[in-house]
Short mmCIF file of C-alpha atoms and ligand atoms in Angstrom, two decimals:
data_model
loop_
_atom_site.label_atom_id
_atom_site.label_comp_id
_atom_site.label_asym_id
_atom_site.label_seq_id
_atom_site.Cartn_x
_atom_site.Cartn_y
_atom_site.Cartn_z
CA MET F 25 -15.77 -18.85 -29.00
CA THR F 26 -16.20 -17.14 -25.42
CA MET F 27 -12.99 -16.15 -23.80
CA LYS F 28 -11.81 -17.08 -20.22
CA THR F 29 -13.41 -15.22 -17.39
CA ILE F 30 -11.77 -15.61 -13.80
CA GLN F 31 -13.73 -13.56 -11.73
CA ASP F 32 -14.07 -13.85 -8.05
CA LYS F 33 -10.95 -15.61 -7.45
CA LEU F 34 -9.35 -14.01 -5.17
CA ILE F 35 -5.83 -14.30 -3.58
CA TYR F 36 -4.50 -12.16 -0.75
CA SER F 37 -0.74 -13.06 -1.15
CA MET F 38 1.32 -14.93 -3.83
CA ASP F 39 1.96 -18.23 -3.42
CA ALA F 40 3.30 -21.93 -4.91
CA ALA F 41 0.86 -23.38 -2.91
CA ASN F 42 -2.37 -21.03 -4.24
CA GLU F 43 -4.95 -23.29 -5.69
CA PRO F 44 -5.28 -22.29 -9.05
CA ALA F 45 -8.46 -20.78 -10.04
CA ALA F 46 -7.90 -21.92 -13.91
CA VAL F 47 -5.73 -23.61 -15.90
CA ILE F 48 -4.86 -22.41 -19.50
CA SER F 49 -2.38 -23.22 -22.49
CA SER F 50 0.11 -21.40 -23.78
CA GLY F 51 -1.05 -18.90 -26.34
CA ASP F 52 -4.59 -18.38 -24.44
CA THR F 53 -6.24 -14.94 -24.58
CA ILE F 54 -8.29 -14.53 -21.15
CA CYS F 55 -9.64 -12.14 -19.19
CA PHE F 56 -9.18 -11.20 -15.21
CA LYS F 57 -11.96 -9.39 -13.74
CA THR F 58 -10.13 -7.53 -10.79
CA ASN F 59 -10.93 -5.88 -7.54
CA ASP F 60 -10.30 -2.46 -6.51
CA CYS F 61 -7.44 -2.34 -3.48
CA PHE F 62 -9.60 -1.87 -1.22
CA ASN F 63 -11.40 -5.09 -1.89
CA CYS F 64 -14.65 -2.97 -2.77
CA GLN F 65 -15.49 -2.24 1.35
CA LEU F 66 -15.09 1.14 0.39
CA ARG F 67 -18.79 2.75 -0.60
CA SER F 68 -19.24 6.03 0.55
CA GLU F 69 -16.60 9.64 1.31
CA SER F 70 -17.88 8.42 5.02
CA ASP F 71 -16.54 5.47 5.34
CA PRO F 72 -13.91 5.16 7.73
CA ILE F 73 -11.35 3.99 6.56
CA GLY F 74 -9.57 1.83 10.19
CA GLU F 75 -13.02 -0.65 9.95
CA MET F 76 -12.03 -2.04 7.11
CA ASP F 77 -10.49 -5.48 7.35
CA TRP F 78 -7.05 -5.16 6.68
CA ASP F 79 -6.28 -8.71 6.39
CA HIS F 80 -8.48 -8.48 3.07
CA ILE F 81 -7.33 -6.13 1.16
CA ASN F 82 -5.18 -5.32 -2.07
CA PRO F 83 -6.65 -8.75 -3.62
CA ALA F 84 -5.30 -10.36 -6.94
CA THR F 85 -7.91 -12.64 -9.25
CA GLY F 86 -6.51 -15.53 -10.09
CA PRO F 87 -3.77 -17.25 -9.66
CA VAL F 88 -4.14 -19.08 -13.38
CA PHE F 89 -1.51 -22.24 -14.15
CA VAL F 90 -0.33 -22.16 -17.13
CA GLU F 91 0.53 -25.47 -18.87
CA GLY F 92 3.94 -25.31 -20.17
CA ALA F 93 5.46 -23.36 -17.82
CA HIS F 94 8.40 -24.30 -16.21
CA PRO F 95 10.83 -22.79 -13.61
CA GLY F 96 13.58 -20.83 -16.18
CA ASP F 97 11.42 -20.18 -18.71
CA ALA F 98 9.39 -16.42 -19.23
CA LEU F 99 6.29 -16.30 -18.78
CA GLN F 100 4.87 -13.12 -21.85
CA VAL F 101 2.03 -11.25 -20.33
CA GLU F 102 0.51 -9.00 -23.48
CA ILE F 103 -1.54 -6.42 -22.09
CA LEU F 104 -4.49 -6.52 -24.52
CA ASP F 105 -7.33 -4.37 -22.77
CA ILE F 106 -7.78 -2.45 -19.38
CA GLU F 107 -11.60 -1.57 -19.36
CA THR F 108 -12.39 0.54 -16.10
CA ASP F 109 -15.75 0.31 -13.61
CA SER F 110 -17.20 4.05 -13.39
CA CYS F 111 -16.64 4.93 -9.82
CA GLY F 112 -12.48 5.33 -9.01
CA ILE F 113 -11.42 5.57 -5.41
CA MET F 114 -8.50 7.54 -3.29
CA CYS F 115 -7.69 8.77 0.18
CA ALA F 116 -5.32 9.87 2.38
CA MET F 117 -4.59 9.03 5.71
CA PRO F 118 -2.76 9.75 8.60
CA ASP F 119 0.92 8.10 8.69
CA ASN F 120 0.23 6.94 5.22
CA GLY F 121 2.55 8.22 2.12
CA ILE F 122 4.80 11.04 1.37
CA LEU F 123 3.02 13.65 3.57
CA GLY F 124 1.40 11.27 6.15
CA ASP F 125 2.82 12.94 8.52
CA LEU F 126 1.35 15.76 7.89
CA VAL F 127 -2.18 14.34 7.40
CA THR F 128 -4.32 14.80 9.84
CA GLU F 129 -7.52 13.61 9.32
CA GLU F 130 -8.69 11.03 6.69
CA SER F 131 -10.33 11.66 3.85
CA ILE F 132 -11.68 9.43 1.13
CA ARG F 133 -12.61 10.37 -2.53
CA LEU F 134 -15.68 8.56 -5.06
CA LEU F 135 -14.78 10.18 -8.73
CA ASN F 136 -16.82 9.38 -11.22
CA VAL F 137 -14.98 7.82 -14.51
CA ALA F 138 -16.88 8.19 -17.40
CA ASP F 139 -16.14 9.20 -21.86
CA GLY F 140 -12.21 8.49 -20.63
CA LYS F 141 -12.15 10.77 -17.79
CA VAL F 142 -11.28 11.16 -13.93
CA HIS F 143 -13.65 14.18 -12.66
CA PHE F 144 -11.27 15.21 -9.96
CA ASN F 145 -13.52 18.13 -9.39
CA ASP F 146 -15.70 20.93 -10.68
CA LYS F 147 -12.61 22.49 -12.50
CA ILE F 148 -10.89 19.52 -13.25
CA THR F 149 -10.77 16.36 -15.16
CA LEU F 150 -7.91 13.73 -16.02
CA ASP F 151 -7.51 11.91 -19.17
CA CYS F 152 -7.78 7.84 -18.16
CA ASP F 153 -4.63 6.05 -18.38
CA PRO F 154 -5.57 2.72 -17.10
CA MET F 155 -2.67 0.39 -15.49
CA ILE F 156 -2.39 -2.38 -13.81
CA GLY F 157 -1.14 -2.10 -9.59
CA VAL F 158 -0.37 -5.49 -9.08
CA ILE F 159 0.67 -8.54 -11.22
CA GLY F 160 2.77 -11.58 -10.80
CA VAL F 161 3.39 -15.27 -10.33
CA ALA F 162 4.46 -17.01 -7.57
CA PRO F 163 7.31 -16.50 -6.34
CA ALA F 164 10.53 -18.34 -5.62
CA VAL F 165 10.19 -18.68 -2.36
CA GLY F 166 7.23 -18.94 0.61
CA ALA F 167 4.20 -16.41 0.12
CA ILE F 168 4.75 -12.79 -0.52
CA SER F 169 1.35 -10.80 0.78
CA CYS F 170 0.45 -9.30 -2.95
CA GLY F 171 1.36 -5.97 -1.40
CA THR F 172 4.45 -6.46 -1.90
CA PRO F 173 6.66 -5.82 -5.15
CA ASP F 174 9.28 -8.73 -5.93
CA THR F 175 11.16 -10.67 -8.32
CA HIS F 176 8.24 -11.54 -8.92
CA GLY F 177 5.70 -8.64 -9.93
CA GLY F 178 2.94 -7.99 -7.49
CA ASN F 179 2.40 -4.85 -6.15
CA MET F 180 5.05 -2.80 -8.50
CA ASP F 181 2.92 -0.03 -9.73
CA ASN F 182 4.57 0.50 -12.76
CA THR F 183 2.15 3.10 -14.25
CA ARG F 184 3.66 2.00 -17.79
CA ILE F 185 2.17 -2.30 -17.41
CA ARG F 186 -0.44 -0.85 -19.58
CA LYS F 187 -2.81 -1.54 -22.81
CA GLY F 188 -0.43 -2.38 -25.42
CA ALA F 189 2.68 -3.30 -23.25
CA ILE F 190 4.17 -6.46 -22.89
CA LEU F 191 5.32 -8.08 -19.33
CA TYR F 192 7.83 -10.91 -19.16
CA LEU F 193 7.56 -12.19 -15.76
CA PRO F 194 9.97 -15.24 -14.41
CA VAL F 195 8.59 -18.26 -13.89
CA PHE F 196 9.60 -20.03 -10.35
CA HIS F 197 7.48 -23.05 -10.28
CA GLU F 198 5.54 -24.94 -12.28
CA GLY F 199 2.41 -23.18 -14.11
CA ALA F 200 3.76 -19.83 -13.00
CA LEU F 201 0.52 -19.01 -11.40
CA LEU F 202 -0.23 -15.41 -13.01
CA ALA F 203 -2.34 -13.39 -11.39
CA MET F 204 -3.21 -9.60 -11.09
CA GLY F 205 -5.25 -6.06 -9.66
CA ASP F 206 -5.26 -3.28 -8.25
CA VAL F 207 -6.11 -1.27 -11.18
CA HIS F 208 -5.57 2.48 -11.40
CA ALA F 209 -7.85 4.53 -13.91
CA VAL F 210 -4.66 7.11 -13.96
CA MET F 211 -1.89 7.07 -11.53
CA GLY F 212 1.22 9.63 -10.99
CA ASP F 213 4.73 8.30 -11.15
CA GLY F 214 5.69 7.80 -7.38
CA GLU F 215 1.96 7.47 -6.17
CA ILE F 216 3.02 9.43 -3.02
CA MET F 217 -0.55 9.21 -0.90
CA VAL F 218 -0.40 5.83 -1.54
CA THR F 219 -3.49 5.46 -3.92
CA GLY F 220 -3.96 6.12 -7.65
CA VAL F 221 -7.57 6.17 -8.53
CA GLU F 222 -8.34 2.79 -7.56
CA ILE F 223 -10.99 0.77 -9.70
CA ASN F 224 -13.03 -2.49 -10.87
CA ALA F 225 -11.86 -3.47 -14.23
CA HIS F 226 -11.80 -6.37 -16.71
CA ILE F 227 -8.07 -6.19 -18.11
CA THR F 228 -7.45 -9.00 -21.18
CA VAL F 229 -3.63 -10.67 -21.83
CA ARG F 230 -2.78 -13.14 -23.81
CA VAL F 231 -0.08 -15.23 -22.43
CA THR F 232 2.75 -17.29 -23.65
CA VAL F 233 5.56 -19.60 -22.40
CA LEU F 234 8.77 -18.41 -23.99
CA PRO F 235 10.69 -21.80 -22.97
CA GLU F 236 14.13 -21.40 -21.28
CA HIS F 237 14.41 -17.43 -21.49
CA ALA F 238 14.98 -16.88 -17.87
CA VAL F 239 14.80 -13.31 -16.41
CA SER F 240 15.88 -12.21 -12.96
CA THR F 241 13.25 -9.43 -12.85
CA PRO F 242 9.98 -8.18 -14.50
CA LEU F 243 10.70 -6.75 -18.01
CA LEU F 244 8.48 -4.71 -19.85
CA MET F 245 8.28 -3.05 -23.83
CA ASP F 246 5.60 -0.99 -25.11
CA LYS F 247 5.55 1.02 -28.55
CA ASP F 248 8.64 2.89 -27.97
CA PHE F 249 10.90 1.64 -24.53
CA CYS F 250 12.16 -1.85 -23.48
CA TYR F 251 12.24 -1.48 -19.48
CA VAL F 252 13.80 -3.44 -16.25
CA ILE F 253 11.63 -3.20 -13.36
CA SER F 254 13.46 -3.60 -10.36
CA SER F 255 11.79 -2.85 -6.47
CA ASP F 256 13.82 -3.25 -3.10
CA GLU F 257 13.67 -2.86 0.02
CA ASN F 258 14.80 0.88 -0.50
CA LEU F 259 15.67 3.25 -3.39
CA GLU F 260 19.28 2.72 -4.25
CA LYS F 261 19.21 -0.37 -4.04
CA ALA F 262 16.13 -0.53 -6.41
CA ILE F 263 18.83 1.43 -8.38
CA TYR F 264 21.47 -0.35 -8.50
CA ASN F 265 19.91 -3.21 -9.52
CA ALA F 266 17.45 -2.14 -11.71
CA THR F 267 20.44 -0.03 -13.78
CA LEU F 268 22.89 -3.34 -13.50
CA THR F 269 20.08 -5.72 -15.02
CA MET F 270 19.45 -3.07 -18.12
CA ASN F 271 23.76 -3.11 -18.08
CA LYS F 272 23.67 -6.27 -18.79
CA ILE F 273 21.10 -6.75 -21.72
CA VAL F 274 22.70 -3.79 -23.32
CA ARG F 275 25.74 -5.47 -23.42
CA ASP F 276 24.28 -8.87 -24.39
CA ARG F 277 21.79 -7.64 -27.03
CA LEU F 278 24.60 -4.98 -28.23
CA SER F 279 27.54 -6.61 -27.62
CA MET F 280 29.17 -4.01 -25.98
CA SER F 281 31.60 -3.94 -23.20
CA LEU F 282 29.89 -2.58 -19.83
CA ASN F 283 31.95 0.83 -19.71
CA ASP F 284 30.03 1.43 -23.03
CA ALA F 285 26.40 -0.08 -22.00
CA GLY F 286 27.17 2.26 -19.30
CA MET F 287 27.81 5.01 -21.10
CA LEU F 288 24.80 4.81 -23.43
CA MET F 289 22.20 4.30 -20.49
CA SER F 290 23.82 7.10 -19.36
CA ALA F 291 23.08 9.57 -22.41
CA ALA F 292 19.68 7.61 -23.63
CA GLY F 293 18.08 5.72 -21.29
CA HIS F 294 15.79 6.92 -18.37
CA LEU F 295 15.35 6.30 -14.68
CA LYS F 296 12.12 6.91 -13.10
CA ILE F 297 10.23 5.79 -9.56
CA CYS F 298 7.52 3.83 -9.74
CA GLN F 299 6.02 4.04 -6.08
CA VAL F 300 7.87 4.93 -3.11
CA VAL F 301 4.68 3.77 -1.23
CA ASP F 302 4.98 -0.15 -0.78
CA PRO F 303 6.61 -1.95 1.51
CA LYS F 304 9.31 -2.00 -0.95
CA ARG F 305 10.29 1.17 -3.45
CA THR F 306 10.03 0.25 -7.12
CA VAL F 307 11.94 1.85 -10.04
CA THR F 308 12.36 1.23 -13.80
CA PHE F 309 14.84 1.57 -15.98
CA ALA F 310 13.77 2.30 -19.77
CA MET F 311 15.64 2.03 -22.89
CA PRO F 312 14.36 3.44 -26.56
CA ARG F 313 13.64 0.79 -28.56
CA LYS F 314 15.48 2.82 -31.21
CA ILE F 315 18.77 1.64 -29.68
CA LEU F 316 17.66 -1.84 -27.93
CA PRO F 317 15.02 -3.07 -29.93
CA SER F 318 13.86 -5.54 -27.49
CA LEU F 319 14.84 -7.14 -24.19
CA LEU F 320 14.97 -11.05 -24.94
CA1 CA C 421 -0.55 -0.61 -5.48
ZN1 ZN C 422 -3.41 0.69 -6.35
#
C-alpha cells in the first residue's frame, strides 16, 4: 500500500474556509511534503530578502480533512518521521529578532545538511534534530496567518514537536483541517534571530480522532515529558495560561488540590520558552511522565 502524500497544496492561513487538499480516515498514516518558511524563494546567499513575495511565506501543506473529527474532539498527531532536504537556510535582518536593532545589514546563509549534521562553518557542525515549526488546524473563528501561533496550533516553533512526539490539537470544525510546514533541521529554544535552520522536508504522521477529548490549547507528549503549549500576545500571558492549564491537568489526573498541584509543578515541572519572535509568543510547561504519565 502506498502512503498518501500531500504536496504542492499550500495555504498561508489556517481557515475553516480552506478547501481540503485530501480526505483521510482516523488512524491513517500520511506524508506531508513541506516547503521551507521562505517558500523556497531564497536560493542564494546574495538574494535580496526584501524582494521576496512576503504574502507567500510561512506556507503550510494541506489542509487534510480527517473524517469523523467533530468540534469538541481532540486530534492526535503522532510524528513518525521527519526527513529533511540537504540545504538549510538562515538569515539575519535589520529590526528582526531580539538583536534586530543592532543588525545593520541583512545576511543569508545556506547551510549544507548531511549525515545528520548541519555544517555551520569550517569549525562548527550541529547535530540535526528536525522539528515542525508550523502545525495546526482551522481555528475556532476566522483565518489566522500560518506565521501566527494560537490555540489552534500554528507557528508554535516548539523544538519538542519532533519525531516520536504525540501532539494533541483541539478540533474546532468538521474534519479539523490539519496542515503543517516550517520544518527546521535544528532550532534553538527562543529562535532569537527569527530563523532556525529552515528546510524543505517530508513529514510522516499518523492522525487519530479522539472523540470528546476537548483540549483548550495544544498538548504534547514525548518519551519523558507531558507538555502544555500556550501562545499569547506577550510572554507573561502565555506563561500564565500554560501554567494554569497544566495545573488543571495535574489536579484532574492526579486528584490534587490547586495548591498541591502547584507545588508539585513548582518542584518538578519546567516552564520553557519556545519562541519570542512570532506575532504571538509561545511557551511550554513540561511535567515528567514519571509523575504525570499522560495528558488525556
Ligand atoms: Ca516558525
Ligand atoms: Zn521556520
